[in-house]
PDB file of C-alpha atoms in Angstrom:
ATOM      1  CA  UNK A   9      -0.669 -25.399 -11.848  1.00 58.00           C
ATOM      2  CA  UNK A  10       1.942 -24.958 -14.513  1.00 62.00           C
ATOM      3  CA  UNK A  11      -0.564 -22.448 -16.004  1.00 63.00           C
ATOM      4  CA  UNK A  12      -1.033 -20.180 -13.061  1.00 64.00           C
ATOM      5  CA  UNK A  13       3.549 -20.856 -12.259  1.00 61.00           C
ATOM      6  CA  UNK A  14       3.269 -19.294 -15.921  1.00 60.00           C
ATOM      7  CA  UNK A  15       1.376 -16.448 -15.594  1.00 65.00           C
ATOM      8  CA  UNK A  16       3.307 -15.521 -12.311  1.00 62.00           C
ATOM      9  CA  UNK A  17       6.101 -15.786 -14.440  1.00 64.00           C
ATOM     10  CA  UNK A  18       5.017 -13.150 -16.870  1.00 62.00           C
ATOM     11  CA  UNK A  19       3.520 -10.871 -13.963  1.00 60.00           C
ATOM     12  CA  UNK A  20       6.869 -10.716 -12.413  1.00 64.00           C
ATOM     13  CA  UNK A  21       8.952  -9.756 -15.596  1.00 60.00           C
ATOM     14  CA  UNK A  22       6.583  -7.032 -16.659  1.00 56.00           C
ATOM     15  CA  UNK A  23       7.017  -5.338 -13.101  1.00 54.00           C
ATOM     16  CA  UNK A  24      10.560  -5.843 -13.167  1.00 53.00           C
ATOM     17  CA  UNK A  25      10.384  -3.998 -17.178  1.00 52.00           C
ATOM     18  CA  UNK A  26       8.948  -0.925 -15.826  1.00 58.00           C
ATOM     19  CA  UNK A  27      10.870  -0.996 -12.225  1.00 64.00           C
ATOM     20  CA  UNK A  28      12.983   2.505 -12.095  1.00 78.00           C
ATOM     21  CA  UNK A  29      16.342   2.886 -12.818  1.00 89.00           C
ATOM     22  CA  UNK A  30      18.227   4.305  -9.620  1.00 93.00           C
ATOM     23  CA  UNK A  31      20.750   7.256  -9.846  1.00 95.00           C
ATOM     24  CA  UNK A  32      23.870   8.101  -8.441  1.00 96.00           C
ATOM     25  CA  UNK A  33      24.699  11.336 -10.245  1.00 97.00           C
ATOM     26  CA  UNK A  34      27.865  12.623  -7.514  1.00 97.00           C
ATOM     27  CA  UNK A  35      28.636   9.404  -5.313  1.00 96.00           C
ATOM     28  CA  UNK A  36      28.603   6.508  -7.856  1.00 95.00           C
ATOM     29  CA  UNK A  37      28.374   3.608  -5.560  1.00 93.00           C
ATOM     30  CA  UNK A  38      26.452   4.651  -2.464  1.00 94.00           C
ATOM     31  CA  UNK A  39      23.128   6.294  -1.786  1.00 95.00           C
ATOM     32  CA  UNK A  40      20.990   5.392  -4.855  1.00 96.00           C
ATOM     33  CA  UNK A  41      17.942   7.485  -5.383  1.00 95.00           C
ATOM     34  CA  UNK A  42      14.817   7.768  -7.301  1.00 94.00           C
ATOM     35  CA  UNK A  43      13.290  10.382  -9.921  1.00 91.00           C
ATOM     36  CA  UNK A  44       9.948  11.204  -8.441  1.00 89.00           C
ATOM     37  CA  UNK A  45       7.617  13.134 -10.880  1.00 89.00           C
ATOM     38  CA  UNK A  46       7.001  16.549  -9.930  1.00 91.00           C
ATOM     39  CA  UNK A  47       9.202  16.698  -6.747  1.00 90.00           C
ATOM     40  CA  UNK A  48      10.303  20.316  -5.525  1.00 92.00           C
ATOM     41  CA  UNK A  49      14.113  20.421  -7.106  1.00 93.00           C
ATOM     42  CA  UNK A  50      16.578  22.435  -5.189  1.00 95.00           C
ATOM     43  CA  UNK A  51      17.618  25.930  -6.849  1.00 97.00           C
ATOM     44  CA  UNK A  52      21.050  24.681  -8.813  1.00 96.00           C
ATOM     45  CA  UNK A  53      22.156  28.272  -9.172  1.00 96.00           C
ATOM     46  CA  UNK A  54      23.163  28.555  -5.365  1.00 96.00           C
ATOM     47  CA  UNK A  55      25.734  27.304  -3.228  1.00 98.00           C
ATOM     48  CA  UNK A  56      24.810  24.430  -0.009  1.00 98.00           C
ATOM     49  CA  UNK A  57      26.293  24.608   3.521  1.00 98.00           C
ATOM     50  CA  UNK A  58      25.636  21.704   5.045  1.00 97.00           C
ATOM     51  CA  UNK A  59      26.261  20.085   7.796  1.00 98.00           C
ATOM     52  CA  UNK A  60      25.496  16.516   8.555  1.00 96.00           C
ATOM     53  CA  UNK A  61      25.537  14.440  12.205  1.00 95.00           C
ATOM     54  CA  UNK A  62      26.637  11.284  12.361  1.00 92.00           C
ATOM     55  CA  UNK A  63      26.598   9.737  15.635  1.00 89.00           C
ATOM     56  CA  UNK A  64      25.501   5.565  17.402  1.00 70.00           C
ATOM     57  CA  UNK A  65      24.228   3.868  14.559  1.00 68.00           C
ATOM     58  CA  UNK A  66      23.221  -0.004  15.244  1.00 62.00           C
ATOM     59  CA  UNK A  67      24.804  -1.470  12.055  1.00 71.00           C
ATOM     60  CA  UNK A  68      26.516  -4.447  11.029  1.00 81.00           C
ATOM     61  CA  UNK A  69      30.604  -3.938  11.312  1.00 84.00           C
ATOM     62  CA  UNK A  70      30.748  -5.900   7.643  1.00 86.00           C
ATOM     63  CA  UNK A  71      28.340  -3.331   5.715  1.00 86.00           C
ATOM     64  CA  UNK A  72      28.748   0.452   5.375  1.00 86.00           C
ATOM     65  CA  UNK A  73      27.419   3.037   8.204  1.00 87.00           C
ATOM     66  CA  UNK A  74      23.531   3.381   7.372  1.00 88.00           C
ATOM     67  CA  UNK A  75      24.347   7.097   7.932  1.00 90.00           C
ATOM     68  CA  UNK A  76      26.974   7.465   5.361  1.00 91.00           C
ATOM     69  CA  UNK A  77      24.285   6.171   2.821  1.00 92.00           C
ATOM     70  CA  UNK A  78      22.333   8.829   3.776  1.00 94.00           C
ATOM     71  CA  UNK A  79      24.669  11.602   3.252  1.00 96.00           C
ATOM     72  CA  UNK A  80      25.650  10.010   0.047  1.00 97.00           C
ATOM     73  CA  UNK A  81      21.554   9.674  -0.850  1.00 97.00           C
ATOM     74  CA  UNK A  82      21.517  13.690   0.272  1.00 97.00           C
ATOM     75  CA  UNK A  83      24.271  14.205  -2.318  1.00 98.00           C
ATOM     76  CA  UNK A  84      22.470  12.479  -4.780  1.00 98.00           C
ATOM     77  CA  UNK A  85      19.169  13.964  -4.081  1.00 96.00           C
ATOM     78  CA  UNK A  86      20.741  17.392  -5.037  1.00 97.00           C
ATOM     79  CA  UNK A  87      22.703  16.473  -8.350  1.00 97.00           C
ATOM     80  CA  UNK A  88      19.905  14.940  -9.702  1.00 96.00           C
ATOM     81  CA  UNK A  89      17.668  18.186  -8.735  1.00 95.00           C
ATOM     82  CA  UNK A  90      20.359  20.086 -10.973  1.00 96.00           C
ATOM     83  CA  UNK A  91      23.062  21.305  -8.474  1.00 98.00           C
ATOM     84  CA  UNK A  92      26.601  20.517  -9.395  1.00 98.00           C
ATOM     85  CA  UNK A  93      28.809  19.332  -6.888  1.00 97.00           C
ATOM     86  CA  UNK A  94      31.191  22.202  -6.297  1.00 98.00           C
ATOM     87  CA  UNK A  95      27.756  23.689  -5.433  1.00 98.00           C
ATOM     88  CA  UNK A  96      27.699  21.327  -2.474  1.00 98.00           C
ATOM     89  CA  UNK A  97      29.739  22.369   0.951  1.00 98.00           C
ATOM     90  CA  UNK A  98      28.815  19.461   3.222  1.00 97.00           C
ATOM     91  CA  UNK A  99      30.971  18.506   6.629  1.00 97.00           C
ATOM     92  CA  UNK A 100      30.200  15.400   8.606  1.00 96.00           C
ATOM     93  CA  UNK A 101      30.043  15.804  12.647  1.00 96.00           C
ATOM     94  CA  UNK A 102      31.375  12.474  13.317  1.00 94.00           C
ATOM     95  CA  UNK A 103      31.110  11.715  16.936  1.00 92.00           C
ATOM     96  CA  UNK A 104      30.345   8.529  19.626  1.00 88.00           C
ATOM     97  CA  UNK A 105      30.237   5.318  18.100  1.00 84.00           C
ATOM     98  CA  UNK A 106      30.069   6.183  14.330  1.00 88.00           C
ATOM     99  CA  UNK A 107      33.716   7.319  14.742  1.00 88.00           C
ATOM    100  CA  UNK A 108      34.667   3.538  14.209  1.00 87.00           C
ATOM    101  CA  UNK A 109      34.178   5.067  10.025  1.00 86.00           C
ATOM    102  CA  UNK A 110      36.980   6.979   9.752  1.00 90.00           C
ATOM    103  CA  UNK A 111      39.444   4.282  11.298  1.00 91.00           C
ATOM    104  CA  UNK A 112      42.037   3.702   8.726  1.00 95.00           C
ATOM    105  CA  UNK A 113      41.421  -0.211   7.148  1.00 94.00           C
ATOM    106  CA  UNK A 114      44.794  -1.034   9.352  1.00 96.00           C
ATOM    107  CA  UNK A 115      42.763   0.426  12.683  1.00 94.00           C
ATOM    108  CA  UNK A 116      39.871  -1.021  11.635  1.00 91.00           C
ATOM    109  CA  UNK A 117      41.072  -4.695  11.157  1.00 94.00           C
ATOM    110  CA  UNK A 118      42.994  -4.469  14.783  1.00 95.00           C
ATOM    111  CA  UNK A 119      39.339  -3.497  16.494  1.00 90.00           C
ATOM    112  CA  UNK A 120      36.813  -5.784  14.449  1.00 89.00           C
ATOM    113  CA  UNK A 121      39.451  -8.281  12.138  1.00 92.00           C
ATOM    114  CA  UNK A 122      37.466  -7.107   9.375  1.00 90.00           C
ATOM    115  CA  UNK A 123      38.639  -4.705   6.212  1.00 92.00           C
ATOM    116  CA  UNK A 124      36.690  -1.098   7.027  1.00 88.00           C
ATOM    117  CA  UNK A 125      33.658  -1.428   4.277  1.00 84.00           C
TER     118      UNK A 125
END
């Protein structure tokens, strides 16, 4: 038993050794990405337009909106495919019940008595 406890052991470290760093290369904290090997990188020489919708999202009122992640994952996705982020034009339509985001922490407390994540 303590053998096979042991060898677990050692299987699970050597994953973890060669598990992939994540990057967040223009929003530090949110929307970690991935390197993939030979993924189709955007052109960095030209300038984005893009425009996002963020609308009812299920989600936990203690975590961040799943859909901000995703915009911040998009962002990511691009500076680590080379474009710089005065490359990147990108509004948010934020409408329905994802407009509960941009509540000040003040706003946000009155509705939910938590801090806005």
């Amino acid at each position: 038993m303590k053998y096979s406890v042991t060898i677990f052991i050692v299987l699970i470290c050597t994953v973890n050794a060669f598990a992939q760093k994540g990057a967040n290369p223009i929003i530090k904290n949110f929307g970690t990405i991935y390197e993939i090997e030979n993924a189709v990188n955007p052109d960095p020489n030209i300038e984005y337009k893009i425009v996002v919708d963020l609308k009812t999202l299920q989600r936990d009122k203690e975590s961040i909106n799943p859909g901000l992640n995703n915009v911040a994952r998009m962002l990511n996705l691009h500076g680590l495919g080379g474009v710089k982020a005065e490359n990147l034009n990108v509004a948010v339509a934020i409408h329905g019940g994802a407009t509960d985001v941009i509540l000040n922490n003040e706003a946000y407390q009155k509705k939910y008595e938590l801090d806005n994540p």
